[in-house]
């Protein structure tokens, strides 16, 4: 229960500080001309958002803590906790949209773009400093999972007619599945879909465009290289820890027929630690490398691409060959939905899930 509480606190803090993690020239999904990044109203919007989301997160946290004093089952506690978490994220998303609209309105009212000179900033030498992990690092987990699927089918006759597929919070089996040619590899298939997606995304990270500021070129280049390097390492850590978790779970329950899996939950905790700890490290690295714009000399600003974004969240640009682009709110990447490979990624992720539902 305390672990679930820890996740809630982490997400609440992350939502509260998110506006301060994005590039200074992007506020609530809206590109800000560089001469206006220090605009007082922008600072006020960020401050108000953080105060509101922080207050909401604290209120929901108190609600969750109150659940600890109620005589409810652990499964119900976990369910209610994640319902509260979902509602909190829904409210913060609504606040984001509110401030997104306010900033677009402010930008239009003060006609910022008419008072700046738009330039295109490039530096071909930056690619030589790029330390994004090679896609080869994302290939090994795929090979391991394919070997696991092959080994499973080689031992198909020895697999029980019914095997465990779900456990409660106490580690006790509360769900069973009948053996079929699909059911015995559902878990590896879900894992394989995730691995293939990360493999494709590794190429996307390698070829993603590098966005530079006109008046803070060196600082923006440093931020770009930092995000690409540590972002790829984070994806790799998620990939390998998830592979270990799923392979151990599948091999133990399906092949060895051990339904108790006493070490699954320590492995699950390890995966969560890698996920949240890696994200914390990435955020810390990016916060140290963000542009400051303390000294603005001209009215120049780097070209913006707002017309290709929907609500500052969805990127759709058929003229951009990039598969991945930096998010306009928060940390990390999002997919270019005009790129056909984005739909390949979605397909390989959701196909195993659909097979599980309709098997």
Short mmCIF file of C-alpha atoms in Angstrom, two decimals:
data_model
loop_
_atom_site.label_atom_id
_atom_site.label_comp_id
_atom_site.label_asym_id
_atom_site.label_seq_id
_atom_site.Cartn_x
_atom_site.Cartn_y
_atom_site.Cartn_z
CA UNK A 1 0.00 0.00 0.00
CA UNK A 2 2.81 2.39 0.86
CA UNK A 3 4.40 1.61 -2.51
CA UNK A 4 1.21 2.68 -4.32
CA UNK A 5 1.22 5.81 -2.18
CA UNK A 6 4.80 6.50 -3.29
CA UNK A 7 3.81 6.27 -6.97
CA UNK A 8 0.96 8.71 -6.32
CA UNK A 9 3.33 11.22 -4.70
CA UNK A 10 5.84 10.89 -7.55
CA UNK A 11 3.20 11.50 -10.23
CA UNK A 12 1.76 14.44 -8.29
CA UNK A 13 5.15 16.12 -7.97
CA UNK A 14 5.94 15.43 -11.64
CA UNK A 15 2.65 16.97 -12.80
CA UNK A 16 3.30 20.02 -10.62
CA UNK A 17 6.76 20.78 -12.00
CA UNK A 18 6.13 19.79 -15.65
CA UNK A 19 5.74 23.39 -17.00
CA UNK A 20 9.23 24.14 -15.70
CA UNK A 21 10.84 21.14 -17.42
CA UNK A 22 9.94 22.01 -21.01
CA UNK A 23 12.14 24.24 -23.15
CA UNK A 24 11.80 27.91 -22.19
CA UNK A 25 10.61 28.76 -25.71
CA UNK A 26 7.62 26.40 -25.37
CA UNK A 27 4.98 27.06 -22.73
CA UNK A 28 1.91 24.83 -22.37
CA UNK A 29 2.37 23.49 -25.88
CA UNK A 30 2.68 26.93 -27.51
CA UNK A 31 5.88 28.15 -29.20
CA UNK A 32 7.02 31.44 -27.69
CA UNK A 33 9.17 33.85 -29.79
CA UNK A 34 12.52 34.04 -28.00
CA UNK A 35 12.40 37.79 -27.21
CA UNK A 36 9.24 37.07 -25.17
CA UNK A 37 10.31 34.01 -23.18
CA UNK A 38 10.79 36.17 -20.07
CA UNK A 39 7.30 37.69 -20.38
CA UNK A 40 5.89 38.16 -16.89
CA UNK A 41 2.50 36.73 -17.82
CA UNK A 42 4.11 33.44 -18.87
CA UNK A 43 5.82 33.15 -15.50
CA UNK A 44 2.52 33.90 -13.80
CA UNK A 45 0.71 31.20 -15.79
CA UNK A 46 3.36 28.61 -14.90
CA UNK A 47 3.24 29.59 -11.23
CA UNK A 48 -0.55 29.45 -11.07
CA UNK A 49 -0.66 26.07 -12.84
CA UNK A 50 1.90 24.59 -10.45
CA UNK A 51 0.05 25.95 -7.43
CA UNK A 52 -3.30 24.63 -8.66
CA UNK A 53 -2.01 21.18 -9.65
CA UNK A 54 0.05 20.96 -6.46
CA UNK A 55 -3.03 21.76 -4.37
CA UNK A 56 -5.14 19.26 -6.29
CA UNK A 57 -2.46 16.56 -5.93
CA UNK A 58 -2.21 17.26 -2.17
CA UNK A 59 -6.00 17.02 -1.82
CA UNK A 60 -6.13 13.71 -3.68
CA UNK A 61 -3.14 12.47 -1.65
CA UNK A 62 -5.01 13.18 1.57
CA UNK A 63 -7.95 11.26 0.13
CA UNK A 64 -5.70 8.33 -0.62
CA UNK A 65 -4.06 8.43 2.82
CA UNK A 66 -7.54 8.31 4.35
CA UNK A 67 -8.03 4.98 2.57
CA UNK A 68 -5.26 3.54 4.74
CA UNK A 69 -7.46 3.99 7.80
CA UNK A 70 -10.42 2.20 6.27
CA UNK A 71 -10.98 -1.53 6.63
CA UNK A 72 -10.83 -2.41 2.95
CA UNK A 73 -9.08 -5.19 1.07
CA UNK A 74 -5.72 -4.45 -0.50
CA UNK A 75 -7.08 -5.11 -4.00
CA UNK A 76 -9.84 -2.53 -3.47
CA UNK A 77 -7.30 -0.06 -2.03
CA UNK A 78 -5.12 -0.38 -5.14
CA UNK A 79 -8.16 0.02 -7.43
CA UNK A 80 -9.40 3.13 -5.61
CA UNK A 81 -5.89 4.57 -5.56
CA UNK A 82 -5.53 4.31 -9.32
CA UNK A 83 -9.01 5.74 -9.84
CA UNK A 84 -7.94 8.76 -7.77
CA UNK A 85 -4.72 8.97 -9.77
CA UNK A 86 -6.61 8.86 -13.07
CA UNK A 87 -9.01 11.60 -11.95
CA UNK A 88 -6.08 13.75 -10.82
CA UNK A 89 -4.39 13.35 -14.21
CA UNK A 90 -7.68 14.17 -15.93
CA UNK A 91 -8.04 17.39 -13.92
CA UNK A 92 -4.43 18.42 -14.63
CA UNK A 93 -5.00 17.74 -18.35
CA UNK A 94 -8.02 20.06 -18.22
CA UNK A 95 -5.91 22.76 -16.57
CA UNK A 96 -3.22 22.29 -19.24
CA UNK A 97 -5.77 22.88 -22.00
CA UNK A 98 -7.05 25.97 -20.19
CA UNK A 99 -3.57 27.53 -20.03
CA UNK A 100 -2.79 26.38 -23.58
CA UNK A 101 -5.77 28.41 -24.81
CA UNK A 102 -4.85 31.40 -22.63
CA UNK A 103 -1.30 31.57 -23.99
CA UNK A 104 -2.44 31.25 -27.61
CA UNK A 105 -4.84 34.12 -26.95
CA UNK A 106 -2.10 36.24 -25.32
CA UNK A 107 0.29 35.56 -28.20
CA UNK A 108 -2.33 36.62 -30.73
CA UNK A 109 -3.52 39.71 -28.80
CA UNK A 110 -0.02 41.13 -28.39
CA UNK A 111 0.93 40.09 -31.94
CA UNK A 112 4.32 38.76 -30.87
CA UNK A 113 5.21 37.27 -34.24
CA UNK A 114 4.93 40.65 -35.97
CA UNK A 115 7.71 42.06 -33.79
CA UNK A 116 10.31 39.33 -34.29
CA UNK A 117 12.51 38.09 -37.09
CA UNK A 118 12.12 34.38 -37.78
CA UNK A 119 15.31 32.50 -38.67
CA UNK A 120 16.17 28.87 -39.33
CA UNK A 121 18.99 27.61 -37.11
CA UNK A 122 21.10 24.59 -38.07
CA UNK A 123 24.47 23.16 -37.10
CA UNK A 124 25.51 20.03 -38.97
CA UNK A 125 28.44 19.41 -36.63
CA UNK A 126 26.09 18.60 -33.73
CA UNK A 127 25.32 15.18 -35.23
CA UNK A 128 28.97 14.24 -34.68
CA UNK A 129 28.47 14.75 -30.93
CA UNK A 130 25.28 12.73 -30.77
CA UNK A 131 25.49 9.82 -28.29
CA UNK A 132 22.12 8.16 -28.90
CA UNK A 133 22.36 4.40 -28.36
CA UNK A 134 22.56 2.26 -31.48
CA UNK A 135 19.42 0.27 -32.39
CA UNK A 136 21.58 -2.83 -31.87
CA UNK A 137 21.09 -2.39 -28.10
CA UNK A 138 17.35 -2.82 -28.63
CA UNK A 139 17.73 -5.93 -30.78
CA UNK A 140 19.01 -8.38 -28.12
CA UNK A 141 15.76 -8.40 -26.05
CA UNK A 142 13.82 -9.23 -29.23
CA UNK A 143 16.09 -12.21 -29.88
CA UNK A 144 15.61 -13.40 -26.27
CA UNK A 145 11.81 -13.21 -26.57
CA UNK A 146 11.75 -15.02 -29.92
CA UNK A 147 13.89 -17.76 -28.35
CA UNK A 148 11.43 -17.94 -25.43
CA UNK A 149 8.47 -18.33 -27.80
CA UNK A 150 10.31 -21.08 -29.70
CA UNK A 151 11.22 -22.86 -26.46
CA UNK A 152 7.60 -22.62 -25.28
CA UNK A 153 6.29 -24.33 -28.39
CA UNK A 154 9.00 -26.98 -28.13
CA UNK A 155 7.60 -27.82 -24.67
CA UNK A 156 3.94 -27.31 -25.55
CA UNK A 157 2.90 -30.87 -24.64
CA UNK A 158 4.35 -30.48 -21.15
CA UNK A 159 2.43 -27.29 -20.37
CA UNK A 160 -0.60 -27.85 -18.06
CA UNK A 161 -4.05 -27.71 -19.64
CA UNK A 162 -4.81 -24.77 -17.32
CA UNK A 163 -2.18 -22.37 -16.02
CA UNK A 164 -2.12 -19.23 -13.84
CA UNK A 165 -2.29 -15.84 -15.56
CA UNK A 166 -3.28 -13.45 -12.78
CA UNK A 167 -2.32 -12.91 -9.15
CA UNK A 168 -3.73 -10.70 -6.40
CA UNK A 169 -1.74 -8.26 -4.29
CA UNK A 170 -0.79 -11.09 -1.89
CA UNK A 171 0.76 -13.09 -4.73
CA UNK A 172 -2.03 -15.67 -4.75
CA UNK A 173 -3.42 -16.99 -8.03
CA UNK A 174 -6.89 -15.62 -8.80
CA UNK A 175 -7.04 -16.12 -12.56
CA UNK A 176 -6.48 -19.15 -14.84
CA UNK A 177 -6.32 -19.66 -18.61
CA UNK A 178 -6.85 -22.76 -20.72
CA UNK A 179 -3.94 -23.89 -22.85
CA UNK A 180 -4.11 -22.99 -26.55
CA UNK A 181 -1.47 -22.26 -29.17
CA UNK A 182 -2.08 -18.54 -28.62
CA UNK A 183 -2.63 -18.40 -24.86
CA UNK A 184 0.72 -20.03 -24.03
CA UNK A 185 2.61 -17.18 -25.72
CA UNK A 186 0.36 -14.19 -24.94
CA UNK A 187 2.80 -12.80 -22.39
CA UNK A 188 5.83 -13.10 -24.71
CA UNK A 189 3.76 -11.60 -27.54
CA UNK A 190 2.90 -8.52 -25.46
CA UNK A 191 6.56 -8.22 -24.54
CA UNK A 192 7.62 -8.68 -28.17
CA UNK A 193 5.24 -5.93 -29.30
CA UNK A 194 6.78 -3.52 -26.80
CA UNK A 195 10.32 -4.51 -27.78
CA UNK A 196 9.69 -4.10 -31.51
CA UNK A 197 8.14 -0.69 -30.85
CA UNK A 198 11.20 0.41 -28.86
CA UNK A 199 13.45 -0.98 -31.60
CA UNK A 200 11.67 1.12 -34.25
CA UNK A 201 11.69 4.13 -31.93
CA UNK A 202 15.45 3.78 -31.48
CA UNK A 203 15.82 4.57 -35.18
CA UNK A 204 13.42 7.46 -34.66
CA UNK A 205 15.57 8.88 -31.86
CA UNK A 206 18.67 8.57 -34.01
CA UNK A 207 17.12 10.49 -36.92
CA UNK A 208 14.95 12.93 -34.93
CA UNK A 209 15.47 16.57 -35.83
CA UNK A 210 17.59 18.69 -33.52
CA UNK A 211 15.85 21.93 -32.54
CA UNK A 212 18.14 24.89 -31.80
CA UNK A 213 17.36 28.31 -30.39
CA UNK A 214 18.41 31.43 -32.26
CA UNK A 215 19.68 33.30 -29.18
CA UNK A 216 20.76 30.37 -27.01
CA UNK A 217 22.21 28.07 -29.62
CA UNK A 218 24.91 26.46 -27.49
CA UNK A 219 22.60 25.87 -24.52
CA UNK A 220 19.83 24.44 -26.70
CA UNK A 221 22.32 22.15 -28.45
CA UNK A 222 23.49 20.90 -25.05
CA UNK A 223 19.90 20.22 -23.99
CA UNK A 224 19.17 18.37 -27.23
CA UNK A 225 22.24 16.16 -26.91
CA UNK A 226 21.49 15.49 -23.23
CA UNK A 227 17.90 14.46 -23.93
CA UNK A 228 18.87 12.24 -26.82
CA UNK A 229 21.68 10.50 -24.92
CA UNK A 230 19.94 9.90 -21.61
CA UNK A 231 16.54 9.39 -23.25
CA UNK A 232 17.90 6.48 -25.28
CA UNK A 233 19.57 5.01 -22.18
CA UNK A 234 16.27 5.31 -20.33
CA UNK A 235 14.40 3.48 -23.09
CA UNK A 236 17.07 0.75 -23.05
CA UNK A 237 16.80 0.37 -19.26
CA UNK A 238 13.01 0.04 -19.53
CA UNK A 239 13.41 -2.50 -22.34
CA UNK A 240 15.86 -4.76 -20.48
CA UNK A 241 14.13 -4.59 -17.08
CA UNK A 242 10.74 -5.33 -18.67
CA UNK A 243 12.27 -8.25 -20.58
CA UNK A 244 13.70 -9.75 -17.39
CA UNK A 245 10.37 -9.34 -15.61
CA UNK A 246 8.25 -10.96 -18.34
CA UNK A 247 10.70 -13.73 -19.21
CA UNK A 248 11.04 -14.82 -15.57
CA UNK A 249 7.27 -14.70 -15.05
CA UNK A 250 6.49 -16.68 -18.22
CA UNK A 251 9.24 -19.26 -17.80
CA UNK A 252 8.37 -19.85 -14.14
CA UNK A 253 4.61 -20.19 -14.50
CA UNK A 254 4.21 -21.76 -17.94
CA UNK A 255 7.35 -23.84 -18.36
CA UNK A 256 8.28 -24.70 -14.74
CA UNK A 257 4.59 -24.81 -13.67
CA UNK A 258 5.38 -22.88 -10.48
CA UNK A 259 2.24 -20.82 -9.77
CA UNK A 260 3.52 -19.15 -6.59
CA UNK A 261 6.22 -16.93 -8.21
CA UNK A 262 7.58 -15.65 -4.85
CA UNK A 263 10.21 -13.49 -6.56
CA UNK A 264 7.88 -11.85 -9.09
CA UNK A 265 6.93 -8.93 -6.86
CA UNK A 266 10.56 -8.06 -5.96
CA UNK A 267 11.27 -8.07 -9.70
CA UNK A 268 8.20 -5.89 -10.29
CA UNK A 269 9.37 -3.46 -7.62
CA UNK A 270 12.77 -3.41 -9.33
CA UNK A 271 11.12 -2.56 -12.65
CA UNK A 272 9.19 0.32 -11.04
CA UNK A 273 12.39 1.61 -9.42
CA UNK A 274 14.17 1.54 -12.79
CA UNK A 275 11.22 3.32 -14.45
CA UNK A 276 10.77 6.07 -11.88
CA UNK A 277 14.45 6.38 -10.97
CA UNK A 278 15.46 6.59 -14.63
CA UNK A 279 12.84 9.24 -15.29
CA UNK A 280 14.04 11.24 -12.27
CA UNK A 281 17.63 11.10 -13.55
CA UNK A 282 16.53 12.20 -17.03
CA UNK A 283 14.57 15.13 -15.60
CA UNK A 284 17.53 16.16 -13.43
CA UNK A 285 19.92 16.06 -16.37
CA UNK A 286 17.57 18.12 -18.55
CA UNK A 287 16.94 20.70 -15.83
CA UNK A 288 20.69 21.32 -15.63
CA UNK A 289 20.99 21.84 -19.38
CA UNK A 290 17.91 23.99 -20.10
CA UNK A 291 18.28 27.34 -21.90
CA UNK A 292 18.18 30.42 -19.68
CA UNK A 293 17.71 33.36 -22.09
CA UNK A 294 19.14 35.75 -19.51
CA UNK A 295 20.74 37.97 -22.13
CA UNK A 296 18.74 38.63 -25.31
CA UNK A 297 20.52 40.75 -27.93
CA UNK A 298 18.24 40.76 -30.96
CA UNK A 299 14.64 40.23 -32.01
CA UNK A 300 15.48 36.96 -33.73
CA UNK A 301 13.64 33.72 -32.96
CA UNK A 302 13.90 30.18 -34.29
CA UNK A 303 11.15 29.09 -36.67
CA UNK A 304 8.18 27.46 -34.91
CA UNK A 305 6.03 24.53 -36.02
CA UNK A 306 2.81 25.20 -34.11
CA UNK A 307 0.67 24.70 -37.21
CA UNK A 308 1.56 21.01 -37.18
CA UNK A 309 0.46 20.49 -33.57
CA UNK A 310 -3.04 19.81 -32.27
CA UNK A 311 -3.55 21.22 -28.75
CA UNK A 312 0.23 21.11 -28.33
CA UNK A 313 -0.04 17.34 -27.87
CA UNK A 314 -0.46 15.62 -31.26
CA UNK A 315 2.13 16.20 -34.00
CA UNK A 316 0.99 15.68 -37.61
CA UNK A 317 3.40 16.80 -40.32
CA UNK A 318 3.60 14.83 -43.56
CA UNK A 319 6.50 17.03 -44.71
CA UNK A 320 8.64 15.94 -41.77
CA UNK A 321 10.28 12.50 -42.22
CA UNK A 322 10.96 12.27 -38.47
CA UNK A 323 9.20 9.50 -36.59
CA UNK A 324 9.77 11.09 -33.19
CA UNK A 325 9.75 14.73 -32.11
CA UNK A 326 10.20 16.36 -28.73
CA UNK A 327 7.05 16.86 -26.69
CA UNK A 328 5.78 20.40 -26.37
CA UNK A 329 4.74 19.76 -22.77
CA UNK A 330 6.80 17.63 -20.45
CA UNK A 331 9.87 15.50 -21.09
CA UNK A 332 10.49 12.99 -23.86
CA UNK A 333 9.22 12.34 -27.36
CA UNK A 334 5.95 11.86 -29.14
CA UNK A 335 5.26 10.30 -32.54
CA UNK A 336 4.68 12.11 -35.82
CA UNK A 337 1.23 10.74 -36.67
CA UNK A 338 1.79 11.58 -40.33
CA UNK A 339 4.62 9.02 -40.42
CA UNK A 340 3.46 5.51 -41.39
CA UNK A 341 5.84 3.92 -38.90
CA UNK A 342 3.89 5.47 -36.03
CA UNK A 343 0.94 3.26 -36.97
CA UNK A 344 3.22 0.22 -37.22
CA UNK A 345 4.28 0.91 -33.63
CA UNK A 346 0.67 1.24 -32.47
CA UNK A 347 -0.24 -1.97 -34.33
CA UNK A 348 2.51 -4.12 -32.81
CA UNK A 349 1.69 -2.77 -29.33
CA UNK A 350 -2.06 -3.35 -29.46
CA UNK A 351 -2.22 -6.56 -31.54
CA UNK A 352 -1.14 -8.88 -28.69
CA UNK A 353 -3.54 -7.09 -26.35
CA UNK A 354 -6.41 -7.59 -28.80
CA UNK A 355 -5.46 -11.24 -29.17
CA UNK A 356 -5.65 -11.56 -25.38
CA UNK A 357 -9.12 -10.00 -25.30
CA UNK A 358 -10.62 -11.86 -28.25
CA UNK A 359 -8.72 -15.15 -28.02
#
